[in-house]
CSV table of C-alpha atoms and ligand atoms in Angstrom, one decimal:
chain,number,residue,atom,x,y,z
A,848,MET,CA,-16.4,-4.1,35.7
A,849,SER,CA,-16.5,-5.6,32.2
A,850,LEU,CA,-17.6,-5.5,28.6
A,851,ASN,CA,-21.2,-6.5,27.9
A,852,LEU,CA,-22.8,-7.0,24.5
A,853,THR,CA,-26.5,-7.5,24.8
A,854,ASP,CA,-28.7,-8.7,22.0
A,855,ILE,CA,-26.7,-7.0,19.2
A,856,THR,CA,-28.1,-7.1,15.7
A,857,LEU,CA,-26.1,-5.5,12.9
A,858,THR,CA,-27.1,-5.3,9.2
A,859,TYR,CA,-25.3,-3.9,6.2
A,860,PRO,CA,-27.0,-2.7,3.0
A,861,ASP,CA,-26.7,-5.4,0.4
A,862,GLY,CA,-28.3,-4.5,-3.0
A,863,ASP,CA,-32.0,-4.1,-2.4
A,864,THR,CA,-31.9,-6.0,0.9
A,865,ARG,CA,-29.8,-6.1,4.0
A,866,LEU,CA,-27.2,-8.6,5.0
A,867,THR,CA,-27.3,-9.6,8.7
A,868,ALA,CA,-23.7,-9.6,9.9
A,869,LEU,CA,-24.6,-10.1,13.6
A,870,ASP,CA,-27.8,-11.7,14.8
A,871,GLN,CA,-28.9,-11.2,18.4
A,872,VAL,CA,-25.4,-11.6,19.8
A,873,SER,CA,-24.8,-11.4,23.5
A,874,LEU,CA,-21.4,-11.7,25.2
A,875,HIS,CA,-20.1,-11.0,28.7
A,876,VAL,CA,-16.4,-10.5,29.2
A,877,PRO,CA,-15.2,-9.7,32.8
A,878,ARG,CA,-12.1,-7.7,33.4
A,879,GLY,CA,-8.9,-9.8,33.6
A,880,SER,CA,-10.4,-12.5,31.4
A,881,LEU,CA,-9.8,-13.5,27.8
A,882,THR,CA,-12.6,-14.5,25.4
A,883,ALA,CA,-11.8,-16.0,22.0
A,884,VAL,CA,-14.4,-15.6,19.3
A,885,VAL,CA,-13.8,-18.2,16.6
A,886,GLY,CA,-15.5,-18.5,13.3
A,887,PRO,CA,-14.8,-18.9,9.5
A,888,SER,CA,-14.1,-15.9,7.3
A,889,GLY,CA,-17.2,-13.8,6.7
A,890,SER,CA,-19.0,-15.0,9.9
A,891,GLY,CA,-19.0,-11.6,11.5
A,892,LYS,CA,-16.0,-11.5,13.8
A,893,SER,CA,-14.6,-8.2,12.7
A,894,SER,CA,-18.1,-6.7,12.8
A,895,LEU,CA,-18.4,-7.9,16.4
A,896,LEU,CA,-15.2,-6.2,17.3
A,897,ALA,CA,-16.2,-3.0,15.5
A,898,VAL,CA,-19.4,-2.9,17.5
A,899,ALA,CA,-17.6,-3.6,20.8
A,900,ALA,CA,-15.2,-0.9,19.9
A,901,THR,CA,-18.1,1.5,19.4
A,902,LEU,CA,-16.8,2.2,15.8
A,903,ILE,CA,-20.1,0.9,14.4
A,904,THR,CA,-23.5,1.5,16.0
A,905,PRO,CA,-25.6,-1.7,15.8
A,906,ASP,CA,-29.2,-1.7,14.5
A,907,THR,CA,-30.4,-2.9,17.9
A,908,GLY,CA,-28.7,-4.0,21.2
A,909,THR,CA,-26.5,-2.5,23.8
A,910,VAL,CA,-22.8,-2.2,24.4
A,911,THR,CA,-21.9,-1.6,28.1
A,912,ILE,CA,-18.4,-0.8,29.2
A,913,ASP,CA,-17.6,-0.5,32.9
A,914,GLY,CA,-21.3,-0.5,33.7
A,915,ARG,CA,-22.0,2.4,31.4
A,916,SER,CA,-24.2,1.9,28.3
A,917,THR,CA,-22.9,3.5,25.1
A,918,THR,CA,-26.4,3.8,23.6
A,919,GLY,CA,-27.2,7.4,22.8
A,920,LEU,CA,-23.7,8.8,23.4
A,921,THR,CA,-22.6,11.5,20.9
A,922,ARG,CA,-19.8,10.9,18.5
A,923,GLY,CA,-17.6,13.1,20.7
A,924,ASP,CA,-18.5,11.1,23.8
A,925,LEU,CA,-17.7,7.9,21.9
A,926,THR,CA,-14.3,9.2,20.7
A,927,GLU,CA,-13.5,10.1,24.3
A,928,LEU,CA,-14.7,6.7,25.6
A,929,ARG,CA,-12.5,4.9,23.0
A,930,ARG,CA,-9.5,7.0,23.9
A,931,HIS,CA,-9.7,6.1,27.6
A,932,LYS,CA,-11.4,2.7,27.8
A,933,ILE,CA,-10.8,0.7,24.6
A,934,GLY,CA,-7.6,-0.6,23.1
A,935,ILE,CA,-7.9,-2.0,19.6
A,936,VAL,CA,-5.4,-4.2,17.9
A,937,PHE,CA,-6.3,-4.3,14.2
A,938,GLN,CA,-5.1,-7.1,11.9
A,939,GLN,CA,-2.5,-4.9,10.2
A,940,PRO,CA,-0.2,-3.1,12.7
A,941,ASN,CA,-0.4,0.3,10.8
A,942,LEU,CA,2.7,1.6,12.5
A,943,LEU,CA,3.9,5.0,11.4
A,944,PRO,CA,7.1,4.4,9.4
A,945,SER,CA,9.1,7.3,10.7
A,946,LEU,CA,8.5,6.7,14.4
A,947,THR,CA,10.5,4.5,16.7
A,948,ALA,CA,8.8,1.7,18.7
A,949,ALA,CA,8.7,3.9,21.8
A,950,GLU,CA,7.3,6.9,19.8
A,951,GLN,CA,4.5,4.7,18.4
A,952,LEU,CA,3.3,4.3,21.9
A,953,GLN,CA,3.9,7.9,23.1
A,954,VAL,CA,1.8,9.3,20.2
A,955,MET,CA,-1.2,7.5,21.7
A,956,ALA,CA,-0.8,9.2,25.0
A,957,GLN,CA,-0.1,12.6,23.5
A,958,ILE,CA,-3.4,12.4,21.7
A,959,ASP,CA,-4.7,11.8,25.2
A,960,GLY,CA,-3.0,15.0,26.4
A,961,ARG,CA,-0.6,13.6,29.0
A,962,LYS,CA,2.8,14.6,30.0
A,963,PRO,CA,5.7,13.4,27.7
A,964,ARG,CA,7.8,12.2,30.6
A,965,THR,CA,5.1,10.0,32.1
A,966,ASP,CA,4.4,8.8,28.6
A,967,HIS,CA,8.0,7.7,28.1
A,968,THR,CA,8.0,5.8,31.3
A,969,ARG,CA,4.8,4.0,30.5
A,970,ALA,CA,5.9,3.3,26.9
A,971,MET,CA,9.1,1.7,28.2
A,972,GLU,CA,7.2,-0.4,30.8
A,973,LEU,CA,4.9,-1.7,28.0
A,974,LEU,CA,7.7,-2.4,25.6
A,975,ASP,CA,9.4,-4.3,28.4
A,976,ALA,CA,6.1,-6.2,29.0
A,977,VAL,CA,6.0,-7.3,25.4
A,978,GLY,CA,9.7,-8.2,25.4
A,979,LEU,CA,10.9,-5.3,23.3
A,980,ALA,CA,12.7,-3.0,25.8
A,981,ASP,CA,15.9,-3.3,23.8
A,982,GLN,CA,14.1,-2.4,20.5
A,983,ALA,CA,12.5,0.8,21.7
A,984,GLY,CA,14.6,3.0,19.4
A,985,ARG,CA,13.9,0.9,16.3
A,986,ARG,CA,11.6,2.0,13.4
A,987,PRO,CA,9.1,-0.5,11.9
A,988,HIS,CA,11.3,-1.5,9.0
A,989,GLN,CA,14.0,-2.5,11.5
A,990,LEU,CA,11.6,-4.9,13.3
A,991,SER,CA,10.3,-8.3,12.3
A,992,GLY,CA,6.7,-9.0,11.6
A,993,GLY,CA,6.2,-10.6,15.1
A,994,GLN,CA,8.0,-7.6,16.7
A,995,ARG,CA,5.7,-5.1,14.9
A,996,GLN,CA,2.7,-7.1,16.1
A,997,ARG,CA,4.0,-6.8,19.6
A,998,VAL,CA,4.4,-3.0,19.3
A,999,ASN,CA,0.9,-2.9,18.0
A,1000,ILE,CA,-0.4,-4.7,21.1
A,1001,ALA,CA,1.7,-2.6,23.5
A,1002,ARG,CA,0.4,0.6,21.8
A,1003,ALA,CA,-3.2,-0.6,22.4
A,1004,LEU,CA,-2.5,-0.7,26.1
A,1005,MET,CA,-0.9,2.7,26.3
A,1006,ASN,CA,-3.9,4.5,27.8
A,1007,ASP,CA,-4.8,1.7,30.3
A,1008,PRO,CA,-7.9,0.5,28.6
A,1009,THR,CA,-10.7,-1.5,30.3
A,1010,VAL,CA,-11.4,-3.3,27.1
A,1011,LEU,CA,-8.8,-4.9,24.7
A,1012,LEU,CA,-10.0,-6.0,21.3
A,1013,VAL,CA,-7.7,-8.0,19.1
A,1014,ASP,CA,-8.5,-9.0,15.5
A,1015,GLU,CA,-6.7,-12.1,14.2
A,1016,PRO,CA,-3.3,-11.3,15.7
A,1017,THR,CA,-1.7,-14.5,14.5
A,1018,SER,CA,-2.9,-14.7,10.9
A,1019,ALA,CA,0.4,-13.3,9.5
A,1020,LEU,CA,2.7,-15.2,11.9
A,1021,ASP,CA,4.1,-18.8,11.8
A,1022,HIS,CA,3.0,-21.3,14.4
A,1023,GLU,CA,5.7,-20.5,17.0
A,1024,ARG,CA,5.3,-16.8,16.8
A,1025,GLY,CA,1.5,-17.1,16.8
A,1026,ALA,CA,1.7,-19.1,20.0
A,1027,ALA,CA,4.0,-16.5,21.6
A,1028,VAL,CA,1.6,-13.7,20.7
A,1029,LEU,CA,-1.3,-15.6,22.2
A,1030,ASP,CA,0.8,-16.1,25.4
A,1031,LEU,CA,1.5,-12.5,25.5
A,1032,ILE,CA,-2.1,-11.4,25.1
A,1033,THR,CA,-3.1,-13.9,27.9
A,1034,ARG,CA,-0.4,-12.5,30.2
A,1035,LEU,CA,-1.3,-8.9,29.5
A,1036,THR,CA,-5.0,-9.5,30.0
A,1037,HIS,CA,-4.2,-10.7,33.6
A,1038,GLN,CA,-1.5,-8.0,34.3
A,1039,GLN,CA,-3.5,-5.1,32.9
A,1040,ALA,CA,-6.9,-6.5,34.0
A,1041,THR,CA,-8.4,-5.9,30.6
A,1042,ALA,CA,-11.7,-7.5,29.4
A,1043,THR,CA,-10.1,-9.0,26.3
A,1044,VAL,CA,-11.8,-10.3,23.2
A,1045,LEU,CA,-9.7,-12.0,20.6
A,1046,VAL,CA,-11.1,-13.0,17.3
A,1047,THR,CA,-9.5,-15.7,15.1
A,1048,HIS,CA,-10.5,-18.1,12.3
A,1049,ASP,CA,-8.5,-21.0,13.8
A,1050,HIS,CA,-8.6,-22.9,17.0
A,1051,THR,CA,-4.8,-23.3,17.4
A,1052,HIS,CA,-3.2,-21.6,20.4
A,1053,LEU,CA,-6.4,-21.2,22.3
A,1054,THR,CA,-5.4,-23.4,25.3
A,1055,ALA,CA,-5.2,-20.6,27.9
A,1056,VAL,CA,-8.4,-18.6,27.1
A,1057,ASP,CA,-11.2,-18.3,29.7
A,1058,GLN,CA,-14.1,-18.9,27.2
A,1059,ILE,CA,-14.5,-19.7,23.6
A,1060,ALA,CA,-17.5,-18.5,21.6
A,1061,GLU,CA,-18.2,-19.7,18.1
A,1062,VAL,CA,-19.7,-17.5,15.5
A,1063,HIS,CA,-21.5,-18.8,12.3
A,1064,ASP,CA,-23.3,-16.5,9.9
A,1065,GLY,CA,-23.6,-13.8,12.6
A,1066,ARG,CA,-24.9,-16.1,15.3
A,1067,LEU,CA,-22.9,-16.6,18.4
A,1068,ALA,CA,-23.1,-20.0,20.1
A,1069,LEU,CA,-23.1,-19.8,23.9
A,1070,PRO,CA,-19.6,-19.3,25.1
A,1071,THR,CA,-17.9,-22.5,26.5
A,1072,PRO,CA,-15.9,-22.0,29.6
A,1073,THR,CA,-12.5,-23.6,29.1
A,1074,ARG,CA,-11.6,-23.9,32.8
B,2246,ADP,N1,-18.8,-2.5,5.5
B,2246,ADP,C1,-19.5,-3.5,5.0
B,2246,ADP,N2,-20.6,-3.4,4.2
B,2246,ADP,C2,-21.3,-4.5,3.7
B,2246,ADP,N3,-21.0,-5.7,4.1
B,2246,ADP,C3,-20.0,-5.9,5.0
B,2246,ADP,C4,-19.2,-4.9,5.5
B,2246,ADP,N4,-18.3,-5.4,6.4
B,2246,ADP,C5,-18.5,-6.7,6.4
B,2246,ADP,N5,-19.6,-7.1,5.6
B,2246,ADP,C6,-20.1,-8.4,5.4
B,2246,ADP,O1,-20.6,-8.8,6.7
B,2246,ADP,C7,-20.2,-10.2,6.9
B,2246,ADP,C8,-19.3,-10.4,8.1
B,2246,ADP,O2,-18.1,-9.8,7.8
B,2246,ADP,P1,-16.9,-9.6,8.9
B,2246,ADP,O3,-17.4,-9.1,10.1
B,2246,ADP,O4,-15.8,-8.9,8.2
B,2246,ADP,O5,-16.5,-11.2,9.1
B,2246,ADP,P2,-15.1,-11.9,9.5
B,2246,ADP,O6,-14.3,-10.9,10.3
B,2246,ADP,O7,-15.6,-13.0,10.4
B,2246,ADP,O8,-14.4,-12.3,8.3
B,2246,ADP,C9,-19.6,-10.7,5.6
B,2246,ADP,O9,-20.6,-11.3,4.8
B,2246,ADP,C10,-19.1,-9.4,5.0
B,2246,ADP,O10,-19.0,-9.5,3.6
B,2247,MG,MG1,-12.3,-10.2,10.0
């Protein structure tokens, strides 16, 4: 079980021509492992995550999740797949200002049509896993930037996804908080057995990842195992 990207090419319209954002990218991420995709700004990292998240359909190539190809699925099928299989942590937390930390998580499961009581238990488990059990009743403005980012990460795990996709989670954090968020993502990847892809523009904090792939101008160098 895993996330597989095979031969992905993605272009965007660019005046009279097209800009190649991803150029024949392939990547294999087993469950319970963490892959870092590193590259400068504009190299295609967010595009790679959007394709893996099935939010953008590539020009060519295949995204396979848990052995099932997403090619040819309807928009409805893709929405369903994202809801059940994919957790996405965008760069900006986008928490809802009026909801408590626990409610931010519960909303995800209610979209998924589960029972509120189960949701509350799961939300508390995850807040505990990210070290925020005692902040469950706080709203976003009562939390620090690092705490909001941890709520954001916990929320992405609410529906037990197979795939966890994280976009530059440390860019707004200082060194120490950045390292703590990386540790957290590593631990959750193992605990929740997600196939995790983390994109970042810097190499700091990447000591515990399973493989590092470098992206330049939409081309992905072969991933280097780190252990
Ligand atoms: N929606 C879009 N339309 C046109 N060009 C885009 C769009 N999104 C990204 N790009 C371009 O694609 C390239 C890769 O962007 P992106 O994936 O955001 O890179 P990164 O996340 O590494 O900064 C850049 O040249 C960017 O300007
Ligand atoms: Mg980006």
